[in-house]
Amino acid sequence: MKWNRKSFGVKLWLYFAVFTAIIFGALWLLQTVFLQNFYNGMVMQNVQKVAEQVDQQRDSADLENTIDSLTYDNSLLIFLTDEQGNVFYSSDEHSYSYQENKTYYTADSEDDGNPYRSTDELLNWQIGAFRNLPQGYDFFLQSLSGSDDGTVGYPLESGDTYIYGMVLPASGADSNLLGGKEAVLYISTPLNTVNATVGILRILLIWVTLASLVVGLVIAFFIARRFGRPVSVISIQAKHMAGGNFEGTFEKGFCSELDELSDTLGQTAAELARAENFRRELLANVSHDLRTPLTMIRGYAEMVRDVSWDDAEKRDTDLAIIIREADRLTGLVNEILTYSELQSEHQPPEFEDVDIASTVQYIIGQFDPLCKQDGYHIEVLHAPCPKVKGDRKQLERVLYNLIDNAIHHTGNNGKIQVILKDLDVAVRIEVRDYGNGIPKDEFPYIWERYFTSKKRNGKGTGLGLAIVKEILVTHKAVFGVESDPDEGSMFWFELRK
């Protein structure tokens, strides 16, 4: 894959690399920046749930084991005291290790079996406590007493410990260590334990990020190369098509979108090949049609100059031929110019009410000299027809081209029919000849420019029916053709009233 930053493969690789960097950047932020806040929030919620569990079990005879289990599972320090700070019970995550030695406060207890201190060490509050009350316990009691809902929660100023308290109301039951008395629940838990985890994660993420980026960029390179190859192949084939080589097929099979693009380019190549063939035929036809009258004009002009200048009758005949061929040449040029003007849309149609029956008679009158000379017969069949909406000059051109086409392709009887029908909302005009007909496989192409039917001995530029199509489309008219082999063809169109 060549390094071209605007190429499809390179852009795909860069986007994949940026996407990978964004993902790992977001992961880095979540793990190292937001993890502490997320952890603190989860710890606080967990402490509150533990307090609710203790409150629910305050009358249980198994309250001590419940508290020991909660402290062990959640790494907590729990004290149960009265409002003056006298300890009913205390527990931490290590309570199970000295289960047999621990004692708790009772009114007649003199045993101080506390493994946390020597025998001559005085407790902060009283003998018999499981462990010393934490510092700031008096502030905790004050905060709790000033609480409206009997709960309090706050982190210490150092930010490394979270304190939560709850008043356990008296219940009257004396089946456990509380003896049904009102008690104060104190819970504390560290908040800085996640710092070590964050440090480990930071180091781990550095290596994981570097390794993942390397692996991701390598994978992205091969993915971009795999995606870029069919695009490059199609691009090369499209360049060949631009150079005039319309043969060959476009690569398919990679993905449906590229398959659709290949199909579209294949259809485009086929259309361009056909247009190129039409262009060549047009050049051949136009060259022939231009050369023939020009040759005759030159020949008869020389004849007038050299032979018939003094013979008035012969001279007039030769000059008439020159004029006829000049008119033929002018008609050919005008046909090309007319189609060019319709394509450029510089002259939009000027709609008016058109008497289509009179227009048909006017156009047929233009063919009278040809009909008398070559024996053609144009028959008009119509009932009274209303006027239609359209551009008079353009509709005259449509009728002229259709009748001229019928004359060129009618049978030996030289018969052409023009039929007008009054429909509900439109007037239908049909132009029928009795020639060889049009093959079914040529129906899609007869309205296209430069097309001339070889099976109908087509001559000319191939623009006559293309001009008809352009005009009828601008008039939003419905049009078509019907044809059977050896029975002739019928071209029709419908104009709104």
PDB file of N, CA and C in Angstrom, residues 263-302:
ATOM      1  N   ASP A 263     -21.294  -2.848 -10.425  1.00  0.00           N
ATOM      2  CA  ASP A 263     -22.425  -2.994 -11.352  1.00  0.00           C
ATOM      3  C   ASP A 263     -22.733  -1.673 -12.048  1.00  0.00           C
ATOM      4  N   THR A 264     -22.712  -0.575 -11.260  1.00  0.00           N
ATOM      5  CA  THR A 264     -22.993   0.733 -11.849  1.00  0.00           C
ATOM      6  C   THR A 264     -21.949   1.118 -12.885  1.00  0.00           C
ATOM      7  N   LEU A 265     -20.674   0.892 -12.547  1.00  0.00           N
ATOM      8  CA  LEU A 265     -19.613   1.204 -13.504  1.00  0.00           C
ATOM      9  C   LEU A 265     -19.693   0.292 -14.720  1.00  0.00           C
ATOM     10  N   GLY A 266     -20.071  -0.969 -14.507  1.00  0.00           N
ATOM     11  CA  GLY A 266     -20.243  -1.873 -15.648  1.00  0.00           C
ATOM     12  C   GLY A 266     -21.345  -1.391 -16.576  1.00  0.00           C
ATOM     13  N   GLN A 267     -22.477  -0.948 -15.976  1.00  0.00           N
ATOM     14  CA  GLN A 267     -23.559  -0.415 -16.802  1.00  0.00           C
ATOM     15  C   GLN A 267     -23.119   0.867 -17.510  1.00  0.00           C
ATOM     16  N   THR A 268     -22.349   1.691 -16.779  1.00  0.00           N
ATOM     17  CA  THR A 268     -21.841   2.919 -17.386  1.00  0.00           C
ATOM     18  C   THR A 268     -20.933   2.612 -18.561  1.00  0.00           C
ATOM     19  N   ALA A 269     -20.057   1.609 -18.374  1.00  0.00           N
ATOM     20  CA  ALA A 269     -19.153   1.220 -19.457  1.00  0.00           C
ATOM     21  C   ALA A 269     -19.936   0.734 -20.659  1.00  0.00           C
ATOM     22  N   ALA A 270     -20.988  -0.063 -20.413  1.00  0.00           N
ATOM     23  CA  ALA A 270     -21.808  -0.555 -21.522  1.00  0.00           C
ATOM     24  C   ALA A 270     -22.502   0.599 -22.246  1.00  0.00           C
ATOM     25  N   GLU A 271     -23.032   1.557 -21.454  1.00  0.00           N
ATOM     26  CA  GLU A 271     -23.692   2.706 -22.076  1.00  0.00           C
ATOM     27  C   GLU A 271     -22.697   3.559 -22.856  1.00  0.00           C
ATOM     28  N   LEU A 272     -21.506   3.752 -22.287  1.00  0.00           N
ATOM     29  CA  LEU A 272     -20.496   4.543 -22.998  1.00  0.00           C
ATOM     30  C   LEU A 272     -20.032   3.840 -24.265  1.00  0.00           C
ATOM     31  N   ALA A 273     -19.910   2.500 -24.194  1.00  0.00           N
ATOM     32  CA  ALA A 273     -19.517   1.749 -25.396  1.00  0.00           C
ATOM     33  C   ALA A 273     -20.579   1.892 -26.480  1.00  0.00           C
ATOM     34  N   ARG A 274     -21.846   1.805 -26.048  1.00  0.00           N
ATOM     35  CA  ARG A 274     -22.921   1.957 -27.037  1.00  0.00           C
ATOM     36  C   ARG A 274     -22.965   3.381 -27.578  1.00  0.00           C
ATOM     37  N   ALA A 275     -22.749   4.379 -26.672  1.00  0.00           N
ATOM     38  CA  ALA A 275     -22.725   5.768 -27.140  1.00  0.00           C
ATOM     39  C   ALA A 275     -21.558   6.005 -28.094  1.00  0.00           C
ATOM     40  N   GLU A 276     -20.435   5.348 -27.815  1.00  0.00           N
ATOM     41  CA  GLU A 276     -19.285   5.491 -28.708  1.00  0.00           C
ATOM     42  C   GLU A 276     -19.588   4.885 -30.077  1.00  0.00           C
ATOM     43  N   ASN A 277     -20.263   3.732 -30.057  1.00  0.00           N
ATOM     44  CA  ASN A 277     -20.657   3.128 -31.333  1.00  0.00           C
ATOM     45  C   ASN A 277     -21.634   4.024 -32.083  1.00  0.00           C
ATOM     46  N   PHE A 278     -22.590   4.635 -31.342  1.00  0.00           N
ATOM     47  CA  PHE A 278     -23.538   5.548 -31.963  1.00  0.00           C
ATOM     48  C   PHE A 278     -22.812   6.755 -32.540  1.00  0.00           C
ATOM     49  N   ARG A 279     -21.819   7.237 -31.776  1.00  0.00           N
ATOM     50  CA  ARG A 279     -21.063   8.401 -32.254  1.00  0.00           C
ATOM     51  C   ARG A 279     -20.340   8.087 -33.559  1.00  0.00           C
ATOM     52  N   ARG A 280     -19.753   6.914 -33.598  1.00  0.00           N
ATOM     53  CA  ARG A 280     -19.056   6.530 -34.826  1.00  0.00           C
ATOM     54  C   ARG A 280     -20.027   6.386 -35.991  1.00  0.00           C
ATOM     55  N   GLU A 281     -21.186   5.792 -35.677  1.00  0.00           N
ATOM     56  CA  GLU A 281     -22.196   5.671 -36.726  1.00  0.00           C
ATOM     57  C   GLU A 281     -22.687   7.043 -37.178  1.00  0.00           C
ATOM     58  N   LEU A 282     -22.838   7.954 -36.182  1.00  0.00           N
ATOM     59  CA  LEU A 282     -23.264   9.308 -36.531  1.00  0.00           C
ATOM     60  C   LEU A 282     -22.251   9.972 -37.448  1.00  0.00           C
ATOM     61  N   LEU A 283     -20.978   9.853 -37.078  1.00  0.00           N
ATOM     62  CA  LEU A 283     -19.951  10.465 -37.921  1.00  0.00           C
ATOM     63  C   LEU A 283     -19.986   9.876 -39.323  1.00  0.00           C
ATOM     64  N   ALA A 284     -20.177   8.541 -39.366  1.00  0.00           N
ATOM     65  CA  ALA A 284     -20.237   7.916 -40.697  1.00  0.00           C
ATOM     66  C   ALA A 284     -21.457   8.397 -41.468  1.00  0.00           C
ATOM     67  N   ASN A 285     -22.617   8.448 -40.774  1.00  0.00           N
ATOM     68  CA  ASN A 285     -23.845   8.866 -41.453  1.00  0.00           C
ATOM     69  C   ASN A 285     -23.786  10.340 -41.847  1.00  0.00           C
ATOM     70  N   VAL A 286     -23.330  11.183 -40.885  1.00  0.00           N
ATOM     71  CA  VAL A 286     -23.256  12.610 -41.195  1.00  0.00           C
ATOM     72  C   VAL A 286     -22.248  12.859 -42.303  1.00  0.00           C
ATOM     73  N   SER A 287     -21.117  12.146 -42.235  1.00  0.00           N
ATOM     74  CA  SER A 287     -20.116  12.312 -43.290  1.00  0.00           C
ATOM     75  C   SER A 287     -20.698  11.934 -44.645  1.00  0.00           C
ATOM     76  N   HIS A 288     -21.460  10.812 -44.649  1.00  0.00           N
ATOM     77  CA  HIS A 288     -22.079  10.384 -45.914  1.00  0.00           C
ATOM     78  C   HIS A 288     -23.126  11.385 -46.370  1.00  0.00           C
ATOM     79  N   ASP A 289     -23.976  11.826 -45.397  1.00  0.00           N
ATOM     80  CA  ASP A 289     -25.049  12.746 -45.764  1.00  0.00           C
ATOM     81  C   ASP A 289     -24.513  14.116 -46.165  1.00  0.00           C
ATOM     82  N   LEU A 290     -23.384  14.508 -45.600  1.00  0.00           N
ATOM     83  CA  LEU A 290     -22.792  15.785 -45.997  1.00  0.00           C
ATOM     84  C   LEU A 290     -22.037  15.654 -47.322  1.00  0.00           C
ATOM     85  N   ARG A 291     -21.334  14.539 -47.464  1.00  0.00           N
ATOM     86  CA  ARG A 291     -20.520  14.373 -48.670  1.00  0.00           C
ATOM     87  C   ARG A 291     -21.391  14.258 -49.924  1.00  0.00           C
ATOM     88  N   THR A 292     -22.520  13.540 -49.796  1.00  0.00           N
ATOM     89  CA  THR A 292     -23.354  13.321 -50.992  1.00  0.00           C
ATOM     90  C   THR A 292     -23.902  14.632 -51.558  1.00  0.00           C
ATOM     91  N   PRO A 293     -24.562  15.468 -50.742  1.00  0.00           N
ATOM     92  CA  PRO A 293     -25.051  16.734 -51.335  1.00  0.00           C
ATOM     93  C   PRO A 293     -23.919  17.675 -51.741  1.00  0.00           C
ATOM     94  N   LEU A 294     -22.845  17.685 -50.966  1.00  0.00           N
ATOM     95  CA  LEU A 294     -21.728  18.560 -51.346  1.00  0.00           C
ATOM     96  C   LEU A 294     -21.117  18.118 -52.671  1.00  0.00           C
ATOM     97  N   THR A 295     -21.019  16.804 -52.844  1.00  0.00           N
ATOM     98  CA  THR A 295     -20.473  16.289 -54.117  1.00  0.00           C
ATOM     99  C   THR A 295     -21.388  16.657 -55.280  1.00  0.00           C
ATOM    100  N   MET A 296     -22.682  16.501 -55.043  1.00  0.00           N
ATOM    101  CA  MET A 296     -23.622  16.821 -56.127  1.00  0.00           C
ATOM    102  C   MET A 296     -23.635  18.316 -56.399  1.00  0.00           C
ATOM    103  N   ILE A 297     -23.576  19.127 -55.334  1.00  0.00           N
ATOM    104  CA  ILE A 297     -23.559  20.581 -55.537  1.00  0.00           C
ATOM    105  C   ILE A 297     -22.331  20.982 -56.340  1.00  0.00           C
ATOM    106  N   ARG A 298     -21.176  20.433 -55.966  1.00  0.00           N
ATOM    107  CA  ARG A 298     -19.946  20.750 -56.688  1.00  0.00           C
ATOM    108  C   ARG A 298     -20.018  20.277 -58.142  1.00  0.00           C
ATOM    109  N   GLY A 299     -20.529  19.025 -58.306  1.00  0.00           N
ATOM    110  CA  GLY A 299     -20.579  18.470 -59.661  1.00  0.00           C
ATOM    111  C   GLY A 299     -21.493  19.267 -60.571  1.00  0.00           C
ATOM    112  N   TYR A 300     -22.689  19.563 -60.103  1.00  0.00           N
ATOM    113  CA  TYR A 300     -23.634  20.294 -60.951  1.00  0.00           C
ATOM    114  C   TYR A 300     -23.206  21.743 -61.121  1.00  0.00           C
ATOM    115  N   ALA A 301     -22.543  22.318 -60.147  1.00  0.00           N
ATOM    116  CA  ALA A 301     -22.032  23.680 -60.321  1.00  0.00           C
ATOM    117  C   ALA A 301     -20.977  23.723 -61.414  1.00  0.00           C
ATOM    118  N   GLU A 302     -20.091  22.724 -61.443  1.00  0.00           N
ATOM    119  CA  GLU A 302     -19.088  22.663 -62.515  1.00  0.00           C
ATOM    120  C   GLU A 302     -19.751  22.423 -63.867  1.00  0.00           C
TER     121      GLU A 302
END
